Coordinates of N, CA and C in Angstrom, one line a residue:
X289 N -7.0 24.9 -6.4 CA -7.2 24.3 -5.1 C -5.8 24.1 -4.4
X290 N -5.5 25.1 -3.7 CA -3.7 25.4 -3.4 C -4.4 25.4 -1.9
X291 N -5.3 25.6 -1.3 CA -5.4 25.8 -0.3 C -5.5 24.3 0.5
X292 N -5.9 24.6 1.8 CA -6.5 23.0 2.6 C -5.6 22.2 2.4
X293 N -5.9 20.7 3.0 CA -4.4 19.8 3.2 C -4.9 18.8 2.6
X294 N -3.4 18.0 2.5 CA -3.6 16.4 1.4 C -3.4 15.7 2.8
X295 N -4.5 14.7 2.0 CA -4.6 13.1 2.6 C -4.2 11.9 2.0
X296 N -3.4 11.4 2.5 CA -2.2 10.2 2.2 C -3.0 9.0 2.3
X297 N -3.5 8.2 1.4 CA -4.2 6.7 1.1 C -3.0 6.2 1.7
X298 N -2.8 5.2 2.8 CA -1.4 4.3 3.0 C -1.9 3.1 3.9
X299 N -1.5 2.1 3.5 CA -1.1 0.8 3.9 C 0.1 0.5 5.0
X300 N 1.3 1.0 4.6 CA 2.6 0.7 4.8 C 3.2 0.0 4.0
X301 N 2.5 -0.4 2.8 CA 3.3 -1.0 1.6 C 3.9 -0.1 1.0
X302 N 4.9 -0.3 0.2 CA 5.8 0.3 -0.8 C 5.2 1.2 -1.3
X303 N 4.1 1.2 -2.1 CA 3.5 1.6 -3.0 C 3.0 2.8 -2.3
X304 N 2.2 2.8 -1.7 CA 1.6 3.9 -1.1 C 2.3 4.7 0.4
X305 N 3.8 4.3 0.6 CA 4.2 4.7 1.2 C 5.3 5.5 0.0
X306 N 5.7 5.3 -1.0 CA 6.2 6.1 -2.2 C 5.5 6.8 -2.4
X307 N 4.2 6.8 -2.5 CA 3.1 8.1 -3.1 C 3.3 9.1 -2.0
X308 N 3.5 8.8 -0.6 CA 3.0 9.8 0.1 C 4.7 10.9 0.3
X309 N 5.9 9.8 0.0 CA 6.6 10.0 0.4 C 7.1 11.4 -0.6
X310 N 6.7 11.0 -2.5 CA 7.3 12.1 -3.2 C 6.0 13.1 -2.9
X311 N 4.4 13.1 -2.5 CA 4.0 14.2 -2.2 C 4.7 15.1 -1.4
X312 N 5.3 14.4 0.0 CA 6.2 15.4 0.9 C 7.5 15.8 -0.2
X313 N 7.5 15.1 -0.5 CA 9.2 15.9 -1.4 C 8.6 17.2 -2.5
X314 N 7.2 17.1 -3.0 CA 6.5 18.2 -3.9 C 6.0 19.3 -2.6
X315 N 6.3 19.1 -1.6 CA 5.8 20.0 -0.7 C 4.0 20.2 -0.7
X316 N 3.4 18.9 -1.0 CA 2.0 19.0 -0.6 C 2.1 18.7 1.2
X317 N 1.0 19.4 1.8 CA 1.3 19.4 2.8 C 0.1 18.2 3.7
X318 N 0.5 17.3 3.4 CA -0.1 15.7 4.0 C -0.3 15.9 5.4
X319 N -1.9 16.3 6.0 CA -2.0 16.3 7.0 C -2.4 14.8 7.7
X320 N -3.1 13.9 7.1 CA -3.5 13.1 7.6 C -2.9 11.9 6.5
X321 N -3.2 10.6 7.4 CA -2.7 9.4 6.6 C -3.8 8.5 7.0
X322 N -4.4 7.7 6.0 CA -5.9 6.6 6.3 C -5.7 5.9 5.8
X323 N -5.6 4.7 6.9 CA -6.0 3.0 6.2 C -7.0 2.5 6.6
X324 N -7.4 1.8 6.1 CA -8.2 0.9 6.0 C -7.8 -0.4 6.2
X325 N -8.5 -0.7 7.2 CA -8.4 -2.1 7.7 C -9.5 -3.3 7.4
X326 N -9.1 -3.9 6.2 CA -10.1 -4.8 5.8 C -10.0 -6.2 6.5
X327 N -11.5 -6.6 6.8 CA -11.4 -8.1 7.5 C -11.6 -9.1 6.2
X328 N -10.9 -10.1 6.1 CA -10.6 -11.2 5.0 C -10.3 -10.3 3.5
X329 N -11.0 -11.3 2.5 CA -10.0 -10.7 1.2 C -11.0 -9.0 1.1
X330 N -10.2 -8.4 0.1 CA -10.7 -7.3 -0.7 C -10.3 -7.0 -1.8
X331 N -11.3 -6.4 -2.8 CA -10.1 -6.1 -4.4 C -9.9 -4.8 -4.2
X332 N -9.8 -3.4 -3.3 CA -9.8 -2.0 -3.1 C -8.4 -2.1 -2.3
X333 N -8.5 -2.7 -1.3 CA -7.2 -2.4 -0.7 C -6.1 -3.8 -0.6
X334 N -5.2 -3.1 -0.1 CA -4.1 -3.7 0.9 C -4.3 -4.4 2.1
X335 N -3.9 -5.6 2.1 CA -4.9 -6.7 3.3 C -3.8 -6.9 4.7
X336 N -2.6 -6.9 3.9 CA -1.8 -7.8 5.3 C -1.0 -6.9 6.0
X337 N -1.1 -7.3 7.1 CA -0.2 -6.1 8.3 C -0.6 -4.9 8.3
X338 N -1.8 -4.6 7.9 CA -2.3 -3.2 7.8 C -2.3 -2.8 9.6
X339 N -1.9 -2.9 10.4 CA -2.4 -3.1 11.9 C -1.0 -2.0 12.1
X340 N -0.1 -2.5 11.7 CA 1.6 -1.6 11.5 C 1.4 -0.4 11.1
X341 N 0.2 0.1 10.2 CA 0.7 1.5 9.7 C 0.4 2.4 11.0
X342 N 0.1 1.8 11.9 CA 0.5 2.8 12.9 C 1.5 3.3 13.8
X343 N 2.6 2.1 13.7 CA 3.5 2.6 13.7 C 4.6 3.5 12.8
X344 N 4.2 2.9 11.4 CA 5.1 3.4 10.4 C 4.5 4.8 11.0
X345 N 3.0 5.1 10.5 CA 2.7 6.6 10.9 C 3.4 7.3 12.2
X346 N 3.4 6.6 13.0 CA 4.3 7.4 14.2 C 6.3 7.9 13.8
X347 N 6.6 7.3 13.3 CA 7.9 7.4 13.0 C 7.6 8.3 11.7
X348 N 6.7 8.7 10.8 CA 6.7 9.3 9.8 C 6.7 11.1 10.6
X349 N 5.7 10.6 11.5 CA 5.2 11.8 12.6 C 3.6 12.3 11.8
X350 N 2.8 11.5 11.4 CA 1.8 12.6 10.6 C 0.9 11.4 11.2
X351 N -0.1 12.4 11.7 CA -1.1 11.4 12.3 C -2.1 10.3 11.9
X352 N -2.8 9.1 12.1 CA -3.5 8.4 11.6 C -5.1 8.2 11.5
X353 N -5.6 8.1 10.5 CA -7.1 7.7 10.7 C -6.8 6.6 10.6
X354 N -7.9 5.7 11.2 CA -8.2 4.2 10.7 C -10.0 3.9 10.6
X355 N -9.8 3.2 9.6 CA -11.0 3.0 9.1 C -10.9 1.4 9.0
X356 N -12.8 0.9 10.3 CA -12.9 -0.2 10.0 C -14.5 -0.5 9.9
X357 N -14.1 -1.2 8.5 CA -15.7 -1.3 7.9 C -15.6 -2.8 8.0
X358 N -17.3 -3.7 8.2 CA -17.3 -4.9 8.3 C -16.9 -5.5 7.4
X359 N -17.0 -6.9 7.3 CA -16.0 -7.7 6.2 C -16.7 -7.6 4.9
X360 N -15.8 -7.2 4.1 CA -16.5 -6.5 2.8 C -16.9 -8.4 2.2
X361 N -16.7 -9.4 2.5 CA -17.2 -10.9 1.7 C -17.0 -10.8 0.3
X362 N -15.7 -10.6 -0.2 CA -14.9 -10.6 -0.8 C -14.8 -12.1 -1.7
X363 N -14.6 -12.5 -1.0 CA -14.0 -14.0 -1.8 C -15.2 -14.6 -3.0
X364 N -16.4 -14.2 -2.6 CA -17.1 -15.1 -3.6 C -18.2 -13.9 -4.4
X365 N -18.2 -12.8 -5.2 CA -18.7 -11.9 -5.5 C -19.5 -11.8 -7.1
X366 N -21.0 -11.9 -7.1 CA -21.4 -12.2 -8.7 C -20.9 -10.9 -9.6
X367 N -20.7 -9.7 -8.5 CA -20.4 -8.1 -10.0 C -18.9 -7.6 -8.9
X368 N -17.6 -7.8 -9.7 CA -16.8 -7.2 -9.2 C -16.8 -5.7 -9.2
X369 N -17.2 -5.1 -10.2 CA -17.6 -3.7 -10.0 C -18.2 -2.9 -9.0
X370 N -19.1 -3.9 -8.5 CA -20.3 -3.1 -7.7 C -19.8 -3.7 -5.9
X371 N -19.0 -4.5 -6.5 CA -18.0 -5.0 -4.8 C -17.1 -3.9 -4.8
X372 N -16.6 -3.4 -6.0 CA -15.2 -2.0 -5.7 C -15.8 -0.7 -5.1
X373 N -16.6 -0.5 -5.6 CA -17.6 0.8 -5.3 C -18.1 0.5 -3.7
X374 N -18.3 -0.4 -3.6 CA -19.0 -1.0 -2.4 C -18.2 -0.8 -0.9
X375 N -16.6 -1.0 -1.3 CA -15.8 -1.2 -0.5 C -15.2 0.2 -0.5
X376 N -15.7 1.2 -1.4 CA -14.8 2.4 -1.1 C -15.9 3.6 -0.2
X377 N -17.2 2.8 0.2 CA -18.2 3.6 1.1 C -17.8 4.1 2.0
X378 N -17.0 3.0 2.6 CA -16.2 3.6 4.0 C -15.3 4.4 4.1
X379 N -14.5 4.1 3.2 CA -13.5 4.9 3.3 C -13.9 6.7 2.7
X380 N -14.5 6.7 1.9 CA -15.5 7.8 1.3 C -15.9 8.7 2.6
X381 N -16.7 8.0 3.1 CA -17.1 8.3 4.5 C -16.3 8.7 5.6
X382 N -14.7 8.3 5.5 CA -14.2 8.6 6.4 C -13.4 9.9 5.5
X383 N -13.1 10.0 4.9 CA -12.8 11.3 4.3 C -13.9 12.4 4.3
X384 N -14.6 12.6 3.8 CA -16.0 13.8 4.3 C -15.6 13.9 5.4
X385 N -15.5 12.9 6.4 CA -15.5 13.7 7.8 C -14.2 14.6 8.6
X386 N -13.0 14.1 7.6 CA -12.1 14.9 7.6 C -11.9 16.1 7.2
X387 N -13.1 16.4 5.5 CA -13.2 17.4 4.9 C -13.9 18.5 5.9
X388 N -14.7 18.2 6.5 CA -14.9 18.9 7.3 C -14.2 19.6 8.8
X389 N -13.7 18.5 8.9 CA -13.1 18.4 10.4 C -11.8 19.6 9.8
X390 N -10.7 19.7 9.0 CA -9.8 20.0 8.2 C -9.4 21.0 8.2
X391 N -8.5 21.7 8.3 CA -8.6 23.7 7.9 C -8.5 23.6 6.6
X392 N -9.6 24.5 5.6 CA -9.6 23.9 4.2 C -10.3 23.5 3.9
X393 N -10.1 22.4 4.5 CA -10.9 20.9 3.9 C -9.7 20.2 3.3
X394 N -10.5 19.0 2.5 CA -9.1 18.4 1.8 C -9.1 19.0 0.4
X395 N -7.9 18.7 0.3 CA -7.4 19.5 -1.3 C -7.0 18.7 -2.4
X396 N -6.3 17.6 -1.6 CA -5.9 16.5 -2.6 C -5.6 15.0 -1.8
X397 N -5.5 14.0 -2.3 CA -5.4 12.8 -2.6 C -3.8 11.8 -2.9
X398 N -3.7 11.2 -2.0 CA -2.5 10.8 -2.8 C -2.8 9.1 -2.9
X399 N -2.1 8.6 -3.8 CA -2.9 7.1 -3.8 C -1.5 6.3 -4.7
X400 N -1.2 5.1 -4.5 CA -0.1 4.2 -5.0 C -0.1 3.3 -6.2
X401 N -1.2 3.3 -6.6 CA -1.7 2.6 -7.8 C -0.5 2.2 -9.1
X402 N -0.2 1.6 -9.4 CA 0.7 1.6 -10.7 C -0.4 1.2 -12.1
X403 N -0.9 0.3 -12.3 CA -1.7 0.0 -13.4 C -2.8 -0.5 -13.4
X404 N -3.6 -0.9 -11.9 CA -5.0 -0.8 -11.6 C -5.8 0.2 -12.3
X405 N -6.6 0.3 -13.2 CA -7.6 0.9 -13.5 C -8.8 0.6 -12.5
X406 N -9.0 -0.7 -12.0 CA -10.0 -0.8 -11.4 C -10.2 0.1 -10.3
X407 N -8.7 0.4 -9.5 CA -8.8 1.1 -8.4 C -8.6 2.7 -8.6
X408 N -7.9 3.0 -9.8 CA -7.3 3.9 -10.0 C -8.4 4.7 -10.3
X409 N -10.0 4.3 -11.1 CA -10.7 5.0 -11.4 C -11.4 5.3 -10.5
X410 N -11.8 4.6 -9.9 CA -12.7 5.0 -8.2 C -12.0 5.7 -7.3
X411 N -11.2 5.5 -7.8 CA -9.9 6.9 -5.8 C -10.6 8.1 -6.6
X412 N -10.3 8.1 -8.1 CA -10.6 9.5 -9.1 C -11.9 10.2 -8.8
X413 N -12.7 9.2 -8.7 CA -14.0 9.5 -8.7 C -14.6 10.1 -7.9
X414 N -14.3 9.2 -6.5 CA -14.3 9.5 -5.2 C -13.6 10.9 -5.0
X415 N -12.9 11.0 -5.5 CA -11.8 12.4 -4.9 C -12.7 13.6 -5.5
X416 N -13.1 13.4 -7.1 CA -14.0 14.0 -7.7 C -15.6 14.3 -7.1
X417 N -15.6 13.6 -6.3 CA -17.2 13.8 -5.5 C -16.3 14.7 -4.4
X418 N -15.8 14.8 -3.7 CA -14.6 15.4 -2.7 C -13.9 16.6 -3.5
X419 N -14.5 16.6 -4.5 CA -13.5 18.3 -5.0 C -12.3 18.3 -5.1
X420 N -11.5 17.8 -4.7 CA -10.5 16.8 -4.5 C -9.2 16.6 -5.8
X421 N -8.0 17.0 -5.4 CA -7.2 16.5 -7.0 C -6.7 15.2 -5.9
X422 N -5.8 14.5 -7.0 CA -5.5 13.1 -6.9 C -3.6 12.8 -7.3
X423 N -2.9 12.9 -6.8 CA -2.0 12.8 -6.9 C -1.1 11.1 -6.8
X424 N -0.8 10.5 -7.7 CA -0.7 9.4 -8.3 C 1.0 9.0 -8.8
X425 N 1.7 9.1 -8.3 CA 3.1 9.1 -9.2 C 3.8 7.6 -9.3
X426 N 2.9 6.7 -8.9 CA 3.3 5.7 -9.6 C 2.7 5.2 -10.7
X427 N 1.3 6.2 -11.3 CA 0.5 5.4 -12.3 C 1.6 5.2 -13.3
X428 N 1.4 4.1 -14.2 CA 1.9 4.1 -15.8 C 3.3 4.5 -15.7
X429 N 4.1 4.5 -14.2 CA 5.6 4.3 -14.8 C 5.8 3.3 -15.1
X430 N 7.6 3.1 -15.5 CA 7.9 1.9 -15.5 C 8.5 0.6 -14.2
X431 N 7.9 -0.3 -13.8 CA 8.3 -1.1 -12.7 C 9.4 -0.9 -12.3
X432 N 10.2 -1.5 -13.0 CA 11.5 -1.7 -12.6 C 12.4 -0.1 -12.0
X433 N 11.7 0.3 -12.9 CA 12.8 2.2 -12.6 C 12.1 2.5 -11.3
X434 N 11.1 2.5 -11.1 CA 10.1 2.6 -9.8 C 10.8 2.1 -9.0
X435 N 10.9 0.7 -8.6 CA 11.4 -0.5 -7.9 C 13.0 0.4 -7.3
X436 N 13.0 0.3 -8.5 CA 14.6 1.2 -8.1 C 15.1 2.8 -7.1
X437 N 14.0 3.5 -7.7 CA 13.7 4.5 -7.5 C 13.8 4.4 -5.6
X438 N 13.2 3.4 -5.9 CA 12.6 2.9 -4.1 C 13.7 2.8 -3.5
X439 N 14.7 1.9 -4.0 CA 16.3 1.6 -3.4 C 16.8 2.6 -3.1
X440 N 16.8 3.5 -4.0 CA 18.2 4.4 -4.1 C 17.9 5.2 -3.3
X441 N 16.3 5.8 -3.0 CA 15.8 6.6 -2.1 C 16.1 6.3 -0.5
X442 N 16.7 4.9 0.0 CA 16.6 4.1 1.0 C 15.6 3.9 1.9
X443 N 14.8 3.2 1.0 CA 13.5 2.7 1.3 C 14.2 1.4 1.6
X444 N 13.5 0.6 2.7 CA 14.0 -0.5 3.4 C 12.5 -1.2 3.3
X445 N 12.2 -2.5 2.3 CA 11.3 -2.9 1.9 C 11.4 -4.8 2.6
X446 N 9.7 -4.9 2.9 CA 9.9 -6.3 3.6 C 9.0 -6.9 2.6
X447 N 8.9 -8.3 2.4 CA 8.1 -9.2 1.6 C 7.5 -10.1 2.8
X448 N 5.5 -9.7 2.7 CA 5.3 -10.2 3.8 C 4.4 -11.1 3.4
X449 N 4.3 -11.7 2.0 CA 2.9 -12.2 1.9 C 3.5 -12.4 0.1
X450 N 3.2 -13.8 0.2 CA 3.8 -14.1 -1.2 C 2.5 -15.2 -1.9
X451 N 1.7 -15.3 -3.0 CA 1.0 -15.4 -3.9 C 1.5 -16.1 -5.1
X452 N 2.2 -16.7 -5.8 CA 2.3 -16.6 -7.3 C 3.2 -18.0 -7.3
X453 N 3.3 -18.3 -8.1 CA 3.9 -19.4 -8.8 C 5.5 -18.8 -9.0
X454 N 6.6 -19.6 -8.6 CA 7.8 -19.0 -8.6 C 8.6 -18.9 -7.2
X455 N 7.3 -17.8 -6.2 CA 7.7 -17.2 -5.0 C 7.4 -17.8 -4.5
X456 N 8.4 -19.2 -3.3 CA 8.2 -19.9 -2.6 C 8.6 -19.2 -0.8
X457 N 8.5 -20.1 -0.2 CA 8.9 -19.6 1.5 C 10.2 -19.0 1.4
X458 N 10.8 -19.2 1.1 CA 12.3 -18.3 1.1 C 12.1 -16.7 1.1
X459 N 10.8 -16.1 0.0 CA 10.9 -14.9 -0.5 C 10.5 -14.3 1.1
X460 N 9.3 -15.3 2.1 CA 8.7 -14.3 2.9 C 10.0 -13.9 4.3
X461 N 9.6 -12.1 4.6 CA 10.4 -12.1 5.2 C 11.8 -11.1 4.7
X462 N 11.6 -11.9 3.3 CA 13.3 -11.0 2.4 C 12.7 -9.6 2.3
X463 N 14.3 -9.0 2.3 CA 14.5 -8.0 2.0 C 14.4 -7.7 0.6
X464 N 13.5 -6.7 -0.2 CA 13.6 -6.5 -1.4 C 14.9 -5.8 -1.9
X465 N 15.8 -6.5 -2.3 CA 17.1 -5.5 -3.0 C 17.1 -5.6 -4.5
X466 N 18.3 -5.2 -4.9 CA 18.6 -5.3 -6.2 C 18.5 -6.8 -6.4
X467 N 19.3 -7.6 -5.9 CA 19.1 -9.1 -6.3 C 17.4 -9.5 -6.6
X468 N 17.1 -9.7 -5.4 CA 15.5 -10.0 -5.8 C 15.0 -9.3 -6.7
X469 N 14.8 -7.8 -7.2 CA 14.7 -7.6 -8.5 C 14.7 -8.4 -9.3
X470 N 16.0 -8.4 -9.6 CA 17.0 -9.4 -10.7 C 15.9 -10.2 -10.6
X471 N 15.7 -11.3 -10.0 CA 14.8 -12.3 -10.0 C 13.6 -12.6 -10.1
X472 N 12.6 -11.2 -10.0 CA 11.1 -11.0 -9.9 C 11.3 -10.6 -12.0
X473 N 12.3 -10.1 -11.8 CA 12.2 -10.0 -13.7 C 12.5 -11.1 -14.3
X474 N 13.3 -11.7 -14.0 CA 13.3 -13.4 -14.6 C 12.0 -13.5 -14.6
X475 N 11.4 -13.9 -13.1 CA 10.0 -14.5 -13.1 C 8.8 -13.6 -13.5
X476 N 8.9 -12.9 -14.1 CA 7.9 -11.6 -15.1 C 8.5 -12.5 -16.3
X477 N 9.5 -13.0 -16.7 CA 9.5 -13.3 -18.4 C 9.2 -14.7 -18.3
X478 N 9.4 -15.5 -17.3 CA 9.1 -16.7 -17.1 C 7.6 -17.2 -16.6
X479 N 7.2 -17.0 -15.5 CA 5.5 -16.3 -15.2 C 4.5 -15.5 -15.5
X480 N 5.2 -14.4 -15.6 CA 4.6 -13.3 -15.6 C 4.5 -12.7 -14.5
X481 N 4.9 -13.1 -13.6 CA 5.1 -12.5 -12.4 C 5.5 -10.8 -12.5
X482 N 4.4 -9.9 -11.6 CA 5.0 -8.5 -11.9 C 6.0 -8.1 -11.2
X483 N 6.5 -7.1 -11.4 CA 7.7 -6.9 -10.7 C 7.6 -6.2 -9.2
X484 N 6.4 -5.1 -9.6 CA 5.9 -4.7 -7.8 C 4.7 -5.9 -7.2
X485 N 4.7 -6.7 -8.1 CA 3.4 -7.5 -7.2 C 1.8 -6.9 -7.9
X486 N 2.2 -6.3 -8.5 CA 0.6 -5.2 -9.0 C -0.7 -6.1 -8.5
X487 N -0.2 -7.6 -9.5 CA -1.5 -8.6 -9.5 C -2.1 -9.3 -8.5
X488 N -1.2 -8.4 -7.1 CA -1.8 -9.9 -5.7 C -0.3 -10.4 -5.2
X489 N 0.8 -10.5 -6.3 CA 1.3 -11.7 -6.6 C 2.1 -11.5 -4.7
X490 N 2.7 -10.7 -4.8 CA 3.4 -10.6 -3.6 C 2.6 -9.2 -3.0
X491 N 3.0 -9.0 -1.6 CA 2.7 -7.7 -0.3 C 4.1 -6.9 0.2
X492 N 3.8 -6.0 0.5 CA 5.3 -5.7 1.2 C 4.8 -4.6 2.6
X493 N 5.9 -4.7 3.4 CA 6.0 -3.5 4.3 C 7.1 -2.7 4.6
X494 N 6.9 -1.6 4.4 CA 8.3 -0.4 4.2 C 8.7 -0.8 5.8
X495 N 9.5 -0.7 6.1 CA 10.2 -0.7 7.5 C 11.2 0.1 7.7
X496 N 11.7 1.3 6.5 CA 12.4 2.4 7.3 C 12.7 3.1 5.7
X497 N 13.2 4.5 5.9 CA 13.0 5.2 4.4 C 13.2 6.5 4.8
X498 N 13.7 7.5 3.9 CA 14.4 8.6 4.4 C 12.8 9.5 5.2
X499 N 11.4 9.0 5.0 CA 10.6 10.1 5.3 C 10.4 9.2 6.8
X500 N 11.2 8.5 7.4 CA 10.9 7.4 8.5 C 11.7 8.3 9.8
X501 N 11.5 8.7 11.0 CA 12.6 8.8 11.8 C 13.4 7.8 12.3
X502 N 12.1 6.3 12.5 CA 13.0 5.5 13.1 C 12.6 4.3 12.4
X503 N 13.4 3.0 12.0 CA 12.9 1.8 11.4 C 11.9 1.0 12.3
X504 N 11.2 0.2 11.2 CA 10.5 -0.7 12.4 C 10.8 -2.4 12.5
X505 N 11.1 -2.6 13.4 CA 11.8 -3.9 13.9 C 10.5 -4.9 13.8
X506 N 10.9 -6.1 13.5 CA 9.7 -7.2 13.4 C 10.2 -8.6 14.1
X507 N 9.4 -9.2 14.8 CA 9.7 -10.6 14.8 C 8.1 -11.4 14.5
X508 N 8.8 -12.3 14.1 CA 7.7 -12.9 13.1 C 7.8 -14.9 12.7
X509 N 7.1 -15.4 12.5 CA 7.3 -16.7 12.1 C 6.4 -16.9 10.4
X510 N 7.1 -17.7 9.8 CA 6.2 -18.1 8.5 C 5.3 -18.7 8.2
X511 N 4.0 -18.8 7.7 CA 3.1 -19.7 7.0 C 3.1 -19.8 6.0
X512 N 3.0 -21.0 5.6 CA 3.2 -21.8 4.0 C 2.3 -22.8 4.2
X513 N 1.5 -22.6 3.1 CA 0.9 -23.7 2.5 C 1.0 -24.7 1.3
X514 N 2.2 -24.9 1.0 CA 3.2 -25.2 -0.2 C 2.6 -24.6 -1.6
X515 N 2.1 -23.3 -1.5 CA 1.9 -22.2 -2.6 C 1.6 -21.1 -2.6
X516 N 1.2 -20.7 -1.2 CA 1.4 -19.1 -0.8 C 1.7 -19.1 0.7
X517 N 1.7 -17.8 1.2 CA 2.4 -17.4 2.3 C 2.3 -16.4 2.6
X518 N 2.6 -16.0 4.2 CA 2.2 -14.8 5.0 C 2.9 -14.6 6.4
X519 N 3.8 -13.6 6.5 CA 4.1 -13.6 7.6 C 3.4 -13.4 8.8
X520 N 3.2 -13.9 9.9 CA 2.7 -14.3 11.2 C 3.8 -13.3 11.8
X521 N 3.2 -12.0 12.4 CA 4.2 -11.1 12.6 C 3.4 -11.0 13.9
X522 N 4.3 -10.9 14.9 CA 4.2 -11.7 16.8 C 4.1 -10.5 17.4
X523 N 5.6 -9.9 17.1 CA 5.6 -8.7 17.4 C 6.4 -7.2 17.0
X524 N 6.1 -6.1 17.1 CA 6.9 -5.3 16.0 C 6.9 -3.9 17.1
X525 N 8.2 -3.5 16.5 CA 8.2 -2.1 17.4 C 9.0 -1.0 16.7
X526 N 9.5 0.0 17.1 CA 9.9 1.2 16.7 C 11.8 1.3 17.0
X527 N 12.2 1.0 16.7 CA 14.3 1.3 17.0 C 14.9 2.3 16.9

């Protein structure tokens, strides 16, 4: 399956902006990029600032689908399984129509996943109903080398949405560097806190990175509820 083009799963988080980033460095040829824009919680995707990956997509230069399916009612669910399957209809749906639309069709898959099984088996599946390979390069590495990987590449990472016991208002906002590292691994031996956030704990948004032409600027104010947090982003543009 050498032929037809790859489609980039992306948020504008870290994670799935790394996946798409080393597919362009393997020379898959990523014609399209699709998020999903979920209303309230979800366990399939990436929830916050998803509204941005349109710009990130513009400075990347690769065009965008967006996909918006009604509120998947998330928060109170009796079979988590049959809510994951549930929530990947749409997006299922919006790929077929690419497969078609496509020269080719699609060929492959790229997806950010580090140690989700939950999600990691369903992109598989799905891609597998789609003929589809699946390209994956953050599964089963190690956090920290990852994390790093990210730095060195000059990935310019934001913390937009913080969850966990540890991460108070200070984190929302920061810059992910080496320091904060240092700190998210304290709080992995101390919490358990993971180091990319795997569990919820924290969100992020790339805001500039060698596959970026231009960064993206934010202004923004904080919410805290004295245990999690979310940046209130006002307004954001292109530099």
């Amino acid at each position: 399956m050498t032929d037809g083009a790859w489609v980039s799963l992306f948020s504008g988080g870290k994670d799935s902006s790394w996946a798409l980033y080393r597919a362009l460095e393997r020379g898959h040829p990523v014609e399209r990029l699709v998020t999903v824009h979920p209303e309230g919680d979800s366990y399939m995707y990436h929830v916050p600032a998803t509204r941005l990956a349109s710009l990130a997509a513009e400075s990347i230069g690769i065009p965008l689908v967006e996909v918006e399916p009604d509120d998947f009612d998330a928060h109170d669910v009796p079979d988590s399984g049959e809510q994951g399957d549930a929530e990947l209809e749409p997006l299922e749906a919006a790929l077929r129509e690419l497969d078609a639309e496509l020269d080719g069709g699609i060929t492959g898959v790229t997806a950010g996943a580090v140690e989700s099984e939950y999600q990691t088996t369903r992109i598989e599946s799905m891609a597998e109903r789609l003929e589809a390979n699946v390209f994956a390069p953050l599964w089963q590495e190690n956090p920290r080398d990852l994390a790093d990987a990210m730095l060195d590449a000059g990935f310019e990472i934001r913390i937009i949405r913080v969850a966990a016991y540890g991460l108070d208002e200070s984190w929302l906002g920061r810059t992910l560097d080496a320091d904060a590292l240092d700190e998210l691994e304290a709080l992995n031996e101390e919490y358990g806190v993971h180091i990319l956030g795997e569990g919820g704990e924290f969100e992020t948004l790339v805001t500039d990175g060698p596959h970026m032409d231009r960064r993206i600027e934010l202004e923004y104010e904080t919410e805290w509820d004295g245990s999690r947090g979310t940046l209130k982003i006002e307004d954001a543009w292109l530099a």
